[in-house]
Coordinates of C-alpha atoms and ligand atoms in Angstrom, one line a residue:
Chain E
X1 CA 6.3 1.1 -32.4
X2 CA 2.8 0.5 -31.2
X3 CA 2.5 -2.8 -33.1
X4 CA 5.8 -3.9 -31.7
X5 CA 4.7 -3.3 -28.2
X6 CA 1.4 -5.1 -28.5
X7 CA 3.2 -8.0 -30.1
X8 CA 5.6 -8.2 -27.2
X9 CA 2.8 -8.2 -24.6
X10 CA 1.0 -11.0 -26.5
X11 CA 3.9 -13.3 -26.8
X12 CA 4.8 -12.5 -23.2
X13 CA 1.6 -13.9 -21.9
X14 CA 2.9 -17.4 -22.5
X15 CA 5.8 -17.2 -20.0
X16 CA 4.0 -15.2 -17.4
X17 CA 1.1 -17.5 -17.0
X18 CA 2.7 -19.4 -14.2
X19 CA 3.3 -16.2 -12.4
X20 CA -0.4 -15.3 -11.9
X21 CA -2.8 -17.7 -13.4
X22 CA -4.2 -20.9 -12.1
X23 CA -3.6 -20.3 -8.5
X24 CA -7.3 -20.4 -7.8
X25 CA -10.2 -22.4 -9.2
X26 CA -13.3 -20.4 -9.4
X27 CA -16.3 -22.2 -7.9
X28 CA -19.4 -19.9 -7.7
X29 CA -20.5 -16.3 -7.4
X30 CA -21.2 -15.3 -3.8
X31 CA -22.3 -11.8 -4.3
X32 CA -22.4 -8.8 -6.4
X33 CA -21.7 -5.5 -4.8
X34 CA -21.5 -1.9 -6.0
X35 CA -17.9 -2.1 -7.3
X36 CA -17.6 -5.7 -8.4
X37 CA -18.5 -9.3 -8.2
X38 CA -17.3 -11.7 -5.5
X39 CA -16.6 -15.4 -6.2
X40 CA -15.7 -18.3 -4.0
X41 CA -12.7 -20.1 -5.3
X42 CA -10.5 -23.0 -4.4
X43 CA -6.9 -22.2 -3.4
X44 CA -4.9 -24.6 -5.5
X45 CA -1.7 -24.1 -3.6
X46 CA -3.3 -24.8 -0.2
X47 CA -5.7 -27.8 -0.8
X48 CA -8.8 -27.6 1.3
X49 CA -8.7 -23.8 1.6
X50 CA -11.1 -21.4 0.0
X51 CA -10.7 -17.8 -1.0
X52 CA -13.0 -15.0 -1.9
X53 CA -12.0 -13.3 -5.1
X54 CA -13.3 -9.8 -5.7
X55 CA -13.3 -9.0 -9.3
X56 CA -12.9 -5.3 -10.2
X57 CA -12.6 -3.4 -13.4
X58 CA -10.0 -0.6 -13.2
X59 CA -10.2 2.2 -15.6
X60 CA -6.8 3.2 -16.9
X61 CA -6.2 6.9 -17.3
X62 CA -3.9 8.6 -19.7
X63 CA -0.9 8.0 -17.5
X64 CA -1.5 4.3 -17.2
X65 CA -2.5 2.5 -14.0
X66 CA -4.2 5.1 -11.6
X67 CA -1.9 6.1 -8.8
X68 CA -4.7 5.8 -6.3
X69 CA -5.3 2.1 -7.2
X70 CA -1.7 1.3 -6.8
X71 CA -1.4 3.0 -3.5
X72 CA -4.6 1.7 -2.1
X73 CA -3.7 -1.9 -3.0
X74 CA -0.3 -1.3 -1.3
X75 CA -2.1 0.0 1.8
X76 CA -4.3 -3.1 1.8
X77 CA -1.1 -5.2 1.8
X78 CA 0.6 -3.1 4.5
X79 CA -2.5 -3.3 6.8
X80 CA -2.7 -7.0 6.2
X81 CA 0.8 -7.5 7.6
X82 CA -0.6 -6.6 11.1
X83 CA -2.9 -9.6 10.9
X84 CA -5.6 -7.8 12.9
X85 CA -8.2 -10.4 14.1
X86 CA -11.1 -8.2 13.0
X87 CA -9.9 -7.5 9.5
X88 CA -10.4 -10.0 6.7
X89 CA -7.1 -11.4 5.5
X90 CA -5.9 -10.1 2.1
X91 CA -3.8 -12.6 0.3
X92 CA -3.0 -11.5 -3.2
X93 CA -3.8 -9.4 -6.2
X94 CA -4.0 -10.8 -9.7
X95 CA -4.5 -8.9 -12.8
X96 CA -5.4 -9.9 -16.2
X97 CA -2.6 -10.1 -18.7
X98 CA -4.0 -7.9 -21.4
X99 CA -6.2 -4.9 -21.4
X100 CA -9.7 -6.4 -21.5
X101 CA -10.7 -3.5 -23.8
X102 CA -9.2 -0.2 -24.7
X103 CA -9.0 1.4 -21.3
X104 CA -9.9 -1.2 -18.6
X105 CA -8.3 -4.0 -16.9
X106 CA -9.6 -6.6 -14.6
X107 CA -8.1 -6.9 -11.2
X108 CA -8.8 -9.7 -8.7
X109 CA -8.3 -9.1 -5.1
X110 CA -8.0 -12.3 -3.2
X111 CA -9.3 -12.5 0.4
X112 CA -9.7 -15.2 2.9
X113 CA -13.1 -16.8 2.5
X114 CA -15.4 -16.4 5.5
X115 CA -18.5 -18.5 5.9
X116 CA -21.2 -15.9 6.1
X117 CA -21.9 -12.2 6.5
X118 CA -23.6 -10.5 9.3
X119 CA -26.7 -10.1 7.1
X120 CA -27.3 -13.7 6.7
X121 CA -26.2 -14.4 10.2
X122 CA -29.0 -12.2 11.5
X123 CA -31.5 -13.7 9.0
X124 CA -30.8 -17.2 10.3
X125 CA -30.9 -16.2 13.9
X126 CA -33.8 -18.0 15.6
X127 CA -36.3 -15.9 17.6
X128 CA -35.8 -14.2 20.6
X129 CA -32.8 -12.9 18.6
X130 CA -29.2 -12.3 19.6
X131 CA -28.3 -12.4 23.2
X132 CA -26.9 -9.3 24.9
X133 CA -23.6 -11.0 25.3
X134 CA -23.5 -11.7 21.6
X135 CA -24.4 -8.2 20.6
X136 CA -21.9 -6.8 23.0
X137 CA -19.2 -9.1 21.7
X138 CA -19.9 -8.4 18.0
X139 CA -20.1 -4.7 18.5
X140 CA -16.8 -4.7 20.4
X141 CA -15.1 -6.6 17.6
X142 CA -16.5 -4.1 15.0
X143 CA -15.1 -1.3 17.1
X144 CA -11.7 -3.0 17.5
X145 CA -11.5 -3.4 13.7
X146 CA -12.6 0.1 13.0
X147 CA -10.3 1.5 15.6
X148 CA -7.4 -0.3 13.9
X149 CA -8.4 1.2 10.5
X150 CA -8.9 4.7 11.9
X151 CA -5.5 4.6 13.6
X152 CA -4.1 3.9 10.1
X153 CA -6.1 6.7 8.7
X154 CA -8.4 4.5 6.7
X155 CA -12.1 5.4 6.7
X156 CA -14.2 2.4 5.7
X157 CA -17.2 4.5 4.5
X158 CA -19.4 1.5 3.8
X159 CA -19.9 -0.5 6.9
X160 CA -23.0 -2.6 6.7
X161 CA -24.0 -6.2 7.6
X162 CA -22.9 -7.4 4.1
X163 CA -19.4 -6.1 4.7
X164 CA -19.1 -7.7 8.1
X165 CA -18.2 -11.3 8.0
X166 CA -18.8 -13.9 10.7
X167 CA -16.4 -16.8 11.1
X168 CA -17.3 -20.3 12.2
X169 CA -15.8 -19.5 15.6
X170 CA -18.1 -16.5 15.9
X171 CA -15.5 -13.8 15.2
X172 CA -16.3 -10.7 13.2
X173 CA -14.1 -9.5 10.4
X174 CA -14.4 -6.3 8.4
X175 CA -14.3 -6.6 4.6
X176 CA -14.1 -4.0 1.8
X177 CA -12.2 -1.2 3.3
X178 CA -9.6 1.0 1.9
X179 CA -10.7 1.1 -1.7
X180 CA -12.4 4.5 -1.3
X181 CA -10.6 6.5 -3.9
X182 CA -10.0 3.9 -6.4
X183 CA -13.4 2.5 -6.7
X184 CA -15.2 5.8 -6.4
X185 CA -18.7 6.5 -7.5
X186 CA -18.0 6.8 -11.2
X187 CA -16.7 3.2 -11.2
X188 CA -19.8 1.7 -9.7
X189 CA -21.7 -0.9 -11.6
X190 CA -24.7 1.2 -12.4
X191 CA -27.3 -1.5 -12.0
X192 CA -26.5 -2.0 -8.3
X193 CA -28.5 0.0 -5.8
X194 CA -26.3 1.3 -3.0
X195 CA -27.9 1.1 0.3
X196 CA -28.2 4.4 2.3
X197 CA -29.3 2.8 5.5
X198 CA -26.0 2.9 7.3
X199 CA -24.9 6.3 5.9
X200 CA -24.1 9.1 8.4
X201 CA -26.0 12.3 8.1
X202 CA -22.9 14.2 6.9
X203 CA -22.6 11.9 3.9
X204 CA -26.3 12.2 3.1
X205 CA -25.9 16.0 3.3
X206 CA -22.9 15.9 1.0
X207 CA -20.6 17.5 3.5
X208 CA -16.9 16.7 4.0
X209 CA -16.5 13.7 6.3
X210 CA -14.0 11.7 8.3
X211 CA -13.7 8.7 10.6
X212 CA -17.0 9.5 12.5
X213 CA -19.0 8.1 9.5
X214 CA -17.9 4.6 10.5
X215 CA -19.1 5.0 14.0
X216 CA -22.5 6.0 12.8
X217 CA -22.7 2.9 10.7
X218 CA -21.7 0.8 13.7
X219 CA -24.5 2.3 15.7
X220 CA -26.9 1.4 13.0
X221 CA -25.6 -2.2 12.8
X222 CA -25.6 -2.5 16.6
X223 CA -29.2 -1.4 16.8
X224 CA -30.1 -3.8 14.0
X225 CA -28.5 -6.7 15.8
X226 CA -30.8 -6.0 18.7
X227 CA -34.0 -5.6 16.8
X228 CA -33.2 -7.9 13.8
X229 CA -34.6 -5.2 11.6
X230 CA -32.7 -2.2 10.1
X231 CA -32.9 1.0 12.1
X232 CA -33.2 3.6 9.4
X233 CA -34.4 2.5 6.0
X234 CA -35.2 4.7 3.1
X235 CA -34.4 4.9 -0.5
X236 CA -33.5 8.5 -1.0
X237 CA -31.1 10.8 0.8
X238 CA -33.9 13.1 2.0
X239 CA -36.1 10.3 3.1
X240 CA -33.2 8.7 4.9
X241 CA -32.5 11.9 6.8
X242 CA -36.2 12.1 7.8
X243 CA -36.0 8.6 9.1
X244 CA -33.0 9.5 11.2
X245 CA -34.5 12.7 12.6
X246 CA -37.7 10.8 13.6
X247 CA -35.5 8.9 16.0
X248 CA -32.7 11.3 17.1
X249 CA -34.8 14.4 16.7
X250 CA -34.4 17.1 14.0
X251 CA -31.2 19.1 14.9
X252 CA -31.8 22.6 16.0
X253 CA -31.2 25.5 13.6
X254 CA -27.9 26.2 15.3
X255 CA -26.7 22.7 14.7
X256 CA -27.6 22.8 11.0
X257 CA -24.6 23.1 8.8
X258 CA -24.1 26.4 6.9
X259 CA -24.0 26.6 3.2
X260 CA -25.8 23.5 2.2
X261 CA -28.5 23.3 -0.4
X262 CA -30.9 21.4 1.8
X263 CA -32.7 23.9 4.0
X264 CA -33.2 23.2 7.7
X265 CA -36.8 24.5 7.3
X266 CA -37.6 21.8 4.7
X267 CA -37.5 19.2 7.5
X268 CA -40.3 18.6 9.9
X269 CA -39.5 19.2 13.5
X270 CA -39.2 15.9 15.2
X271 CA -38.3 15.6 18.8
X272 CA -35.9 13.1 20.1
X273 CA -37.3 9.7 20.9
X274 CA -36.1 8.0 24.1
X275 CA -33.8 5.2 22.9
X276 CA -35.1 3.0 25.7
X277 CA -38.5 3.0 23.9
X278 CA -37.0 1.8 20.7
X279 CA -34.7 -0.8 22.2
X280 CA -37.0 -2.0 24.9
X281 CA -34.9 -4.9 26.1
X282 CA -31.6 -3.0 25.9
X283 CA -29.8 -2.1 29.1
X284 CA -29.2 1.6 29.9
X285 CA -25.5 1.3 29.1
X286 CA -26.2 0.0 25.6
X287 CA -28.7 2.8 25.1
X288 CA -26.2 5.4 26.2
X289 CA -23.5 3.9 23.8
X290 CA -26.0 3.9 20.9
X291 CA -26.9 7.5 21.6
X292 CA -23.2 8.5 21.6
X293 CA -22.7 6.8 18.3
X294 CA -25.9 8.1 16.6
X295 CA -25.1 11.7 17.2
X296 CA -25.9 14.1 14.4
X297 CA -22.8 16.3 14.8
X298 CA -19.8 14.2 13.8
X299 CA -17.5 16.3 16.0
X300 CA -19.5 15.2 19.0
X301 CA -19.9 11.6 18.0
X302 CA -17.9 9.1 20.1
X303 CA -14.7 7.7 18.6
X304 CA -13.9 4.0 18.2
X305 CA -11.3 4.1 20.9
X306 CA -13.6 6.0 23.3
X307 CA -16.4 3.6 22.6
X308 CA -14.3 0.6 23.6
X309 CA -13.9 2.3 27.0
X310 CA -17.6 2.8 27.4
X311 CA -19.2 1.2 30.5
X312 CA -21.3 -1.0 28.2
X313 CA -18.0 -2.9 27.6
X314 CA -16.0 -2.2 30.7
X315 CA -18.5 -2.7 33.5
X316 CA -18.2 -6.2 34.9
X317 CA -21.5 -6.6 36.7
X318 CA -24.4 -7.8 34.6
X319 CA -27.2 -5.3 34.8
X320 CA -30.6 -6.9 34.7
X321 CA -32.3 -6.4 31.4
Chain L
X1 CA 8.9 -11.3 0.0
X2 CA 11.1 -14.3 -0.1
X3 CA 10.1 -14.6 -3.7
X4 CA 12.4 -11.6 -4.5
X5 CA 15.5 -12.9 -2.9
X6 CA 17.8 -15.2 -5.0
X7 CA 20.8 -17.4 -4.4
X8 CA 24.0 -16.9 -6.4
X9 CA 23.0 -20.0 -8.4
X10 CA 19.6 -18.6 -9.2
X11 CA 21.3 -15.3 -10.3
X12 CA 23.5 -17.4 -12.6
X13 CA 20.5 -19.0 -14.1
X14 CA 18.8 -15.8 -15.0
X15 CA 16.4 -15.5 -18.0
X16 CA 19.1 -13.5 -19.8
X17 CA 21.6 -16.3 -19.3
X18 CA 19.2 -18.8 -20.8
X19 CA 19.0 -16.5 -23.8
X20 CA 22.8 -16.6 -24.3
X21 CA 23.8 -13.5 -22.5
X22 CA 26.9 -14.1 -20.3
X23 CA 27.3 -13.0 -16.8
X24 CA 29.5 -10.0 -17.5
X25 CA 27.2 -8.7 -20.3
X26 CA 24.2 -9.0 -18.1
X27 CA 26.0 -7.1 -15.3
X28 CA 26.8 -4.3 -17.8
X29 CA 23.2 -4.3 -19.1
X30 CA 21.8 -4.0 -15.6
X31 CA 24.2 -1.1 -15.0
X32 CA 23.2 0.5 -18.3
X33 CA 19.5 0.3 -17.3
X34 CA 20.3 1.8 -13.9
X35 CA 22.3 4.6 -15.5
X36 CA 19.5 5.4 -17.8
X37 CA 17.0 5.5 -15.0
X38 CA 19.3 7.8 -13.0
X39 CA 19.9 10.1 -16.0
X40 CA 16.2 10.3 -16.7
X41 CA 15.5 11.3 -13.2
X42 CA 18.0 14.0 -13.5
X43 CA 16.6 15.2 -16.8
X44 CA 13.1 15.2 -15.3
X45 CA 14.1 18.0 -12.9
X46 CA 14.5 20.5 -15.7
X47 CA 11.7 19.7 -18.1
X48 CA 8.5 19.7 -16.3
X49 CA 5.8 22.0 -17.6
X50 CA 4.2 22.3 -14.1
X51 CA 5.8 21.7 -10.8
X52 CA 9.4 20.4 -10.9
X53 CA 9.6 16.7 -11.0
X54 CA 12.2 16.2 -8.3
X55 CA 12.3 12.5 -7.8
X56 CA 13.8 11.5 -4.5
X57 CA 16.8 9.3 -4.0
X58 CA 14.5 6.6 -2.6
X59 CA 12.2 6.9 -5.6
X60 CA 15.1 6.2 -7.9
X61 CA 16.2 3.4 -5.7
X62 CA 12.7 1.9 -5.9
X63 CA 12.9 2.1 -9.7
X64 CA 16.3 0.3 -9.6
X65 CA 14.9 -2.5 -7.5
X66 CA 11.9 -2.9 -9.8
X67 CA 14.3 -3.1 -12.7
X68 CA 16.5 -5.7 -11.1
X69 CA 13.5 -7.8 -10.2
X70 CA 12.0 -7.5 -13.7
X71 CA 15.2 -9.0 -15.2
X72 CA 15.0 -12.0 -13.0
X73 CA 11.8 -12.8 -14.9
X74 CA 12.6 -11.6 -18.3
X75 CA 15.6 -11.5 -20.6
X76 CA 17.6 -8.5 -21.8
X77 CA 17.3 -10.1 -25.3
X78 CA 13.6 -9.4 -25.2
X79 CA 13.4 -6.2 -23.3
X80 CA 16.0 -3.5 -23.8
X81 CA 16.9 -1.2 -21.0
X82 CA 15.4 1.8 -22.9
X83 CA 12.0 0.0 -23.1
X84 CA 12.0 -0.8 -19.4
X85 CA 13.4 2.4 -17.8
X86 CA 10.5 4.7 -18.5
X87 CA 7.7 2.4 -17.1
X88 CA 9.9 1.5 -14.2
X89 CA 10.3 5.2 -13.2
X90 CA 6.6 5.8 -13.8
X91 CA 5.6 3.1 -11.4
X92 CA 8.2 4.0 -8.8
X93 CA 7.0 7.6 -8.8
X94 CA 3.3 6.5 -8.4
X95 CA 4.4 4.5 -5.4
X96 CA 6.3 7.4 -3.8
X97 CA 3.8 8.4 -1.2
X98 CA 5.5 11.7 -0.7
X99 CA 4.6 12.9 -4.1
X100 CA 1.0 14.1 -4.6
X101 CA 0.9 14.2 -8.3
X102 CA 2.2 11.6 -10.6
X103 CA 4.7 12.2 -13.4
X104 CA 3.3 12.9 -16.8
X105 CA 4.1 10.4 -19.4
X106 CA 4.8 13.3 -21.7
X107 CA 7.6 14.4 -19.4
X108 CA 8.9 10.9 -19.1
X109 CA 9.2 10.6 -22.9
X110 CA 11.0 13.9 -23.1
X111 CA 13.4 12.8 -20.3
X112 CA 14.1 9.5 -22.1
X113 CA 15.0 11.5 -25.3
X114 CA 17.3 13.8 -23.5
X115 CA 19.1 11.0 -21.6
X116 CA 19.7 9.1 -24.8
X117 CA 20.5 12.2 -26.9
X118 CA 17.6 11.4 -29.2
X119 CA 15.8 14.0 -31.2
X120 CA 12.3 15.0 -30.0
X121 CA 9.4 13.1 -31.5
X122 CA 7.3 15.4 -33.6
X123 CA 5.0 13.1 -35.4
X124 CA 1.7 12.7 -33.5
X125 CA 1.3 9.0 -34.4
X126 CA 4.7 8.2 -33.2
X127 CA 4.2 10.0 -30.0
X128 CA 0.9 8.1 -29.3
X129 CA 2.7 4.9 -30.0
X130 CA 5.3 5.7 -27.4
X131 CA 2.7 6.5 -24.8
X132 CA 0.9 3.2 -25.5
X133 CA 4.2 1.5 -25.3
X134 CA 4.9 2.8 -21.8
X135 CA 1.4 2.0 -20.6
X136 CA 1.7 -1.5 -21.9
X137 CA 5.0 -2.1 -20.3
X138 CA 3.9 -0.6 -17.0
X139 CA 1.1 -3.2 -17.1
X140 CA 3.6 -5.9 -17.9
X141 CA 5.8 -4.7 -15.1
X142 CA 2.9 -4.9 -12.6
X143 CA 2.1 -8.3 -13.8
X144 CA 5.7 -9.4 -13.3
X145 CA 6.2 -7.8 -9.9
X146 CA 2.8 -9.0 -8.8
X147 CA 1.9 -5.7 -7.0
X148 CA 4.8 -6.3 -4.6
X149 CA 5.5 -2.6 -5.0
X150 CA 6.5 -1.6 -1.5
X151 CA 10.3 -1.4 -1.4
X152 CA 12.2 -1.1 1.8
X153 CA 15.2 1.1 1.3
X154 CA 18.6 0.6 2.9
X155 CA 18.8 4.4 3.3
X156 CA 16.6 4.7 6.3
X157 CA 18.7 2.0 8.1
X158 CA 21.9 3.8 7.2
X159 CA 20.5 6.9 8.8
X160 CA 19.5 4.9 11.9
X161 CA 23.0 3.5 12.2
X162 CA 24.6 6.8 11.7
X163 CA 22.5 8.3 14.4
X164 CA 23.4 5.5 16.7
X165 CA 27.1 5.8 16.4
X166 CA 27.1 9.6 15.9
X167 CA 29.2 10.1 12.8
X168 CA 29.7 13.4 11.0
X169 CA 27.4 14.4 8.1
X170 CA 29.8 13.7 5.3
X171 CA 30.0 10.1 6.5
X172 CA 26.2 9.9 6.5
X173 CA 26.1 11.3 3.0
X174 CA 28.8 9.0 1.8
X175 CA 27.1 5.9 3.3
X176 CA 23.8 6.9 1.7
X177 CA 25.6 7.3 -1.6
X178 CA 27.1 3.8 -1.2
X179 CA 23.6 2.4 -0.5
X180 CA 22.4 3.9 -3.7
X181 CA 25.5 2.6 -5.6
X182 CA 24.7 -0.9 -4.4
X183 CA 21.7 -0.8 -6.7
X184 CA 23.5 0.8 -9.5
X185 CA 26.6 -1.5 -9.6
X186 CA 25.4 -4.8 -8.0
X187 CA 22.5 -7.0 -7.5
X188 CA 22.6 -6.9 -3.7
X189 CA 18.9 -5.9 -3.6
X190 CA 18.1 -9.3 -5.1
X191 CA 20.2 -11.1 -2.5
X192 CA 20.3 -9.3 0.8
X193 CA 17.9 -7.6 3.1
X194 CA 18.0 -3.7 3.1
X195 CA 19.3 -3.8 6.7
X196 CA 22.4 -5.8 5.6
X197 CA 22.9 -3.6 2.6
X198 CA 22.7 -0.6 4.9
X199 CA 25.3 -2.0 7.3
X200 CA 27.6 -2.8 4.4
X201 CA 27.3 0.7 3.0
X202 CA 28.3 2.4 6.3
X203 CA 30.9 -0.3 7.1
X204 CA 32.7 0.3 3.9
X205 CA 32.8 4.1 4.3
X206 CA 34.0 3.7 7.9
X207 CA 36.6 1.3 6.8
X208 CA 37.9 3.6 4.1
X209 CA 38.1 6.3 6.6
X210 CA 40.0 4.1 9.0
X211 CA 37.4 4.8 11.5
X212 CA 37.1 2.2 14.3
X213 CA 33.7 2.1 16.1
X214 CA 34.3 0.7 19.6
X215 CA 31.9 -1.9 21.0
X216 CA 28.8 -0.5 22.7
X217 CA 28.6 -0.4 26.5
X218 CA 26.6 -3.7 26.1
X219 CA 29.7 -5.2 24.4
X220 CA 28.0 -5.4 20.9
X221 CA 29.1 -4.2 17.5
X222 CA 27.2 -1.3 16.1
X223 CA 25.7 -3.3 13.1
X224 CA 23.9 -5.8 15.4
X225 CA 21.7 -2.9 16.5
X226 CA 20.5 -2.5 13.0
X227 CA 20.0 -6.2 12.3
X228 CA 21.1 -8.8 14.8
X229 CA 21.8 -11.3 12.0
X230 CA 24.6 -9.2 10.5
X231 CA 28.1 -10.4 11.3
X232 CA 31.5 -8.9 10.5
X233 CA 32.2 -11.9 8.2
X234 CA 29.1 -11.1 6.2
X235 CA 30.2 -7.5 5.9
X236 CA 33.6 -8.5 4.7
X237 CA 32.1 -10.8 2.2
X238 CA 29.8 -8.1 0.8
X239 CA 32.7 -5.7 0.6
X240 CA 34.7 -8.2 -1.4
X241 CA 31.7 -8.8 -3.7
X242 CA 31.2 -5.1 -4.1
X243 CA 34.8 -4.3 -5.0
X244 CA 34.7 -7.2 -7.5
X245 CA 31.7 -5.8 -9.3
X246 CA 33.1 -2.4 -9.0
X247 CA 36.3 -3.3 -10.8
X248 CA 34.5 -5.0 -13.6
X249 CA 32.3 -2.0 -14.6
X250 CA 33.2 1.0 -16.6
X251 CA 31.1 3.5 -14.7
X252 CA 30.9 7.2 -14.0
X253 CA 30.2 6.4 -10.4
X254 CA 33.7 5.1 -10.0
X255 CA 35.3 8.5 -9.7
X256 CA 32.9 9.5 -6.9
X257 CA 33.4 6.3 -5.1
X258 CA 37.2 6.5 -5.4
X259 CA 37.0 10.0 -4.0
X260 CA 35.2 8.7 -1.0
X261 CA 37.7 6.0 -0.7
X262 CA 40.7 8.3 -0.7
X263 CA 39.4 11.4 0.9
X264 CA 39.2 9.6 4.2
X265 CA 35.8 10.9 4.9
X266 CA 35.0 12.2 8.3
X267 CA 38.5 12.0 9.6
X268 CA 39.3 15.6 10.1
X269 CA 35.8 16.9 10.4
X270 CA 35.0 17.6 13.9
X271 CA 31.6 16.6 15.0
X272 CA 29.6 19.8 15.2
X273 CA 27.0 20.0 17.9
X274 CA 23.5 19.9 16.5
X275 CA 24.7 19.1 13.0
X276 CA 23.6 15.6 13.5
X277 CA 20.3 14.6 14.8
X278 CA 21.0 13.5 18.3
X279 CA 17.9 11.4 18.7
X280 CA 19.6 8.8 20.8
X281 CA 21.0 11.0 23.6
X282 CA 21.2 7.9 25.7
X283 CA 23.1 6.1 22.9
X284 CA 24.9 3.0 23.9
X285 CA 27.8 4.3 21.9
X286 CA 30.2 6.9 23.3
X287 CA 31.1 9.7 20.9
X288 CA 34.1 8.6 19.1
Ligands
LIG401 N1 -14.1 -12.5 2.2 C1 -15.3 -13.0 1.9 N2 -15.7 -14.2 2.3 C2 -16.9 -14.6 2.1 N3 -17.9 -13.9 1.5 C3 -17.6 -12.6 1.2 C4 -16.3 -12.1 1.3 N4 -16.3 -10.8 0.9 C5 -17.5 -10.6 0.5 N5 -18.3 -11.7 0.6 C6 -19.8 -11.8 0.3 O1 -20.0 -11.3 -1.0 C7 -21.1 -10.4 -0.9 C8 -20.9 -9.3 -1.9 O2 -19.8 -8.6 -1.6 P1 -19.5 -7.2 -2.2 O3 -18.6 -6.5 -1.4 O4 -19.2 -7.3 -3.7 O5 -20.9 -6.5 -2.2 P2 -21.6 -5.7 -1.0 O6 -20.9 -5.9 0.2 O7 -23.0 -6.0 -1.1 O8 -21.4 -4.2 -1.5 P3 -20.1 -3.3 -1.5 O9 -19.5 -3.3 -2.8 O10 -20.6 -1.9 -1.1 O11 -19.2 -3.8 -0.5 C9 -21.1 -9.9 0.5 O12 -22.4 -9.6 0.9 C10 -20.6 -11.1 1.3 O13 -21.6 -11.9 1.7
LIG402 MG1 -18.8 -5.8 0.3

């Protein structure tokens, strides 16, 4: 029975080649993230077009293809049908014919190729840095994209400059969302160090979390656009929390969550630093928005929809810097 | 999605036809596969070790659509219905977002045995082989269907139409049943959009009941509210095709369909207040 089945699959590869293969011509590797490698490829069916192929290894479980993988890919497809301007287009899924080894198979997710990510965009930004208008515009686009995801109950969980793509026209598009359950920690490529810099305190503290984690990350990215250096950078969870508290102040004992292993008393008592002293050339409205996004308690953090209504975006008159 | 709609000519040039299976035989084999899927879903209700595996009507419908699509890429000479039915159900169940836990392959194998009156497998090696077989074919199915796994069902459009024209519950149920039958007895899901199939299902039930639905106060026929491309001619055409297919098949479904046909559904039932969801209070259709 088993031999028969394997046989069938092998002989079948012949006919199914034209179904999946050879639609894209792999050119070069663009990046290597926590869950897979990204390649740039030529789209053979649309000459002159390029795609980004994200290669992932999916672990099959005893009941075959994991349900979460199937559903998440289907959600990616559904979301794509809205063609939201701040979400990277998702074109296709291709998966390898045969099991690459006993229990894994390789899946390629095909996305539109965008010229650069926000990380390199900031790196290449000549001195005095990004203008207020530019920061405002990019932050607004981030919030629009995230508001869209949140309204479809998707939490990104990993917003950071490398997952924010900047098009030639200066538009911002969010990449790598919606694969939360599928490509969970046990699937990560172990050699890749995951950055903690944009992680919300509730994630660092291992608490349950929801959509507010993305707002925290947007706050970090917005601050970084201003200063062109990351806001909070540490390499362990505890160090990262200290870094955060040095700016927003150590939360009071009342605010400290119950039943967590990390003791409130193990943190030094920092008092809150005035945001205007960190972001010297930032207007008061920008500072107020940042403060609302970088709030320790996720329940009190501003939502994406609320943030878009913040005076930083809605007030017409240009406040002097 | 265009990829999964076919012309009559393309249907006539199916992979099975190229392997020497004639049109009628393919029709019967598709129906056989559909029946097996249906029977397995029934068997599953009774055998689960844990929570009952109650597959919804729409989940079975999803499985039927996967099956029909699969055989537009592969021939029945290569893949027997009993090889394809289990992985098709497995995949449809995983894509049913209302279900939190997926079916166990163990239960699926058991259901396949019951449905085909086969003895239970007792040898471990044989059992493992069957599990591998289902996983491999699930993989093949995914490759064939290309992760186009979201299926739009006619059922929800049937419901919408029924609410719009306010018909009694037995008409609703009969129309839903006809929508399901369309995937058991025909290849409509490979040819027509779910909205058209939905209109056809209700149209036929209304016709058998001799139930005339007047034009709306906007002077439109009811089905144009479901899909403005649907015409009476199209519905007549689908009806003819359906009855044609229906006549050709020996099927258990026939009795139930004939019952709907002759019972004159909905005729004598008085519309009970509150029995039907009156979502469209301001409906453009008067209560008939
Ligand atoms: N659609 C795309 N178009 C162009 N470049 C892309 C695209 N998607 C990703 N990239 C590039 O590939 C790099 C690596 O992406 P990848 O998502 O694998 O890693 P990452 O973003 O560093 O980490 P993570 O896995 O946490 O998202 C990104 O930094 C980005 O520059
Ligand atoms: Mg990424």
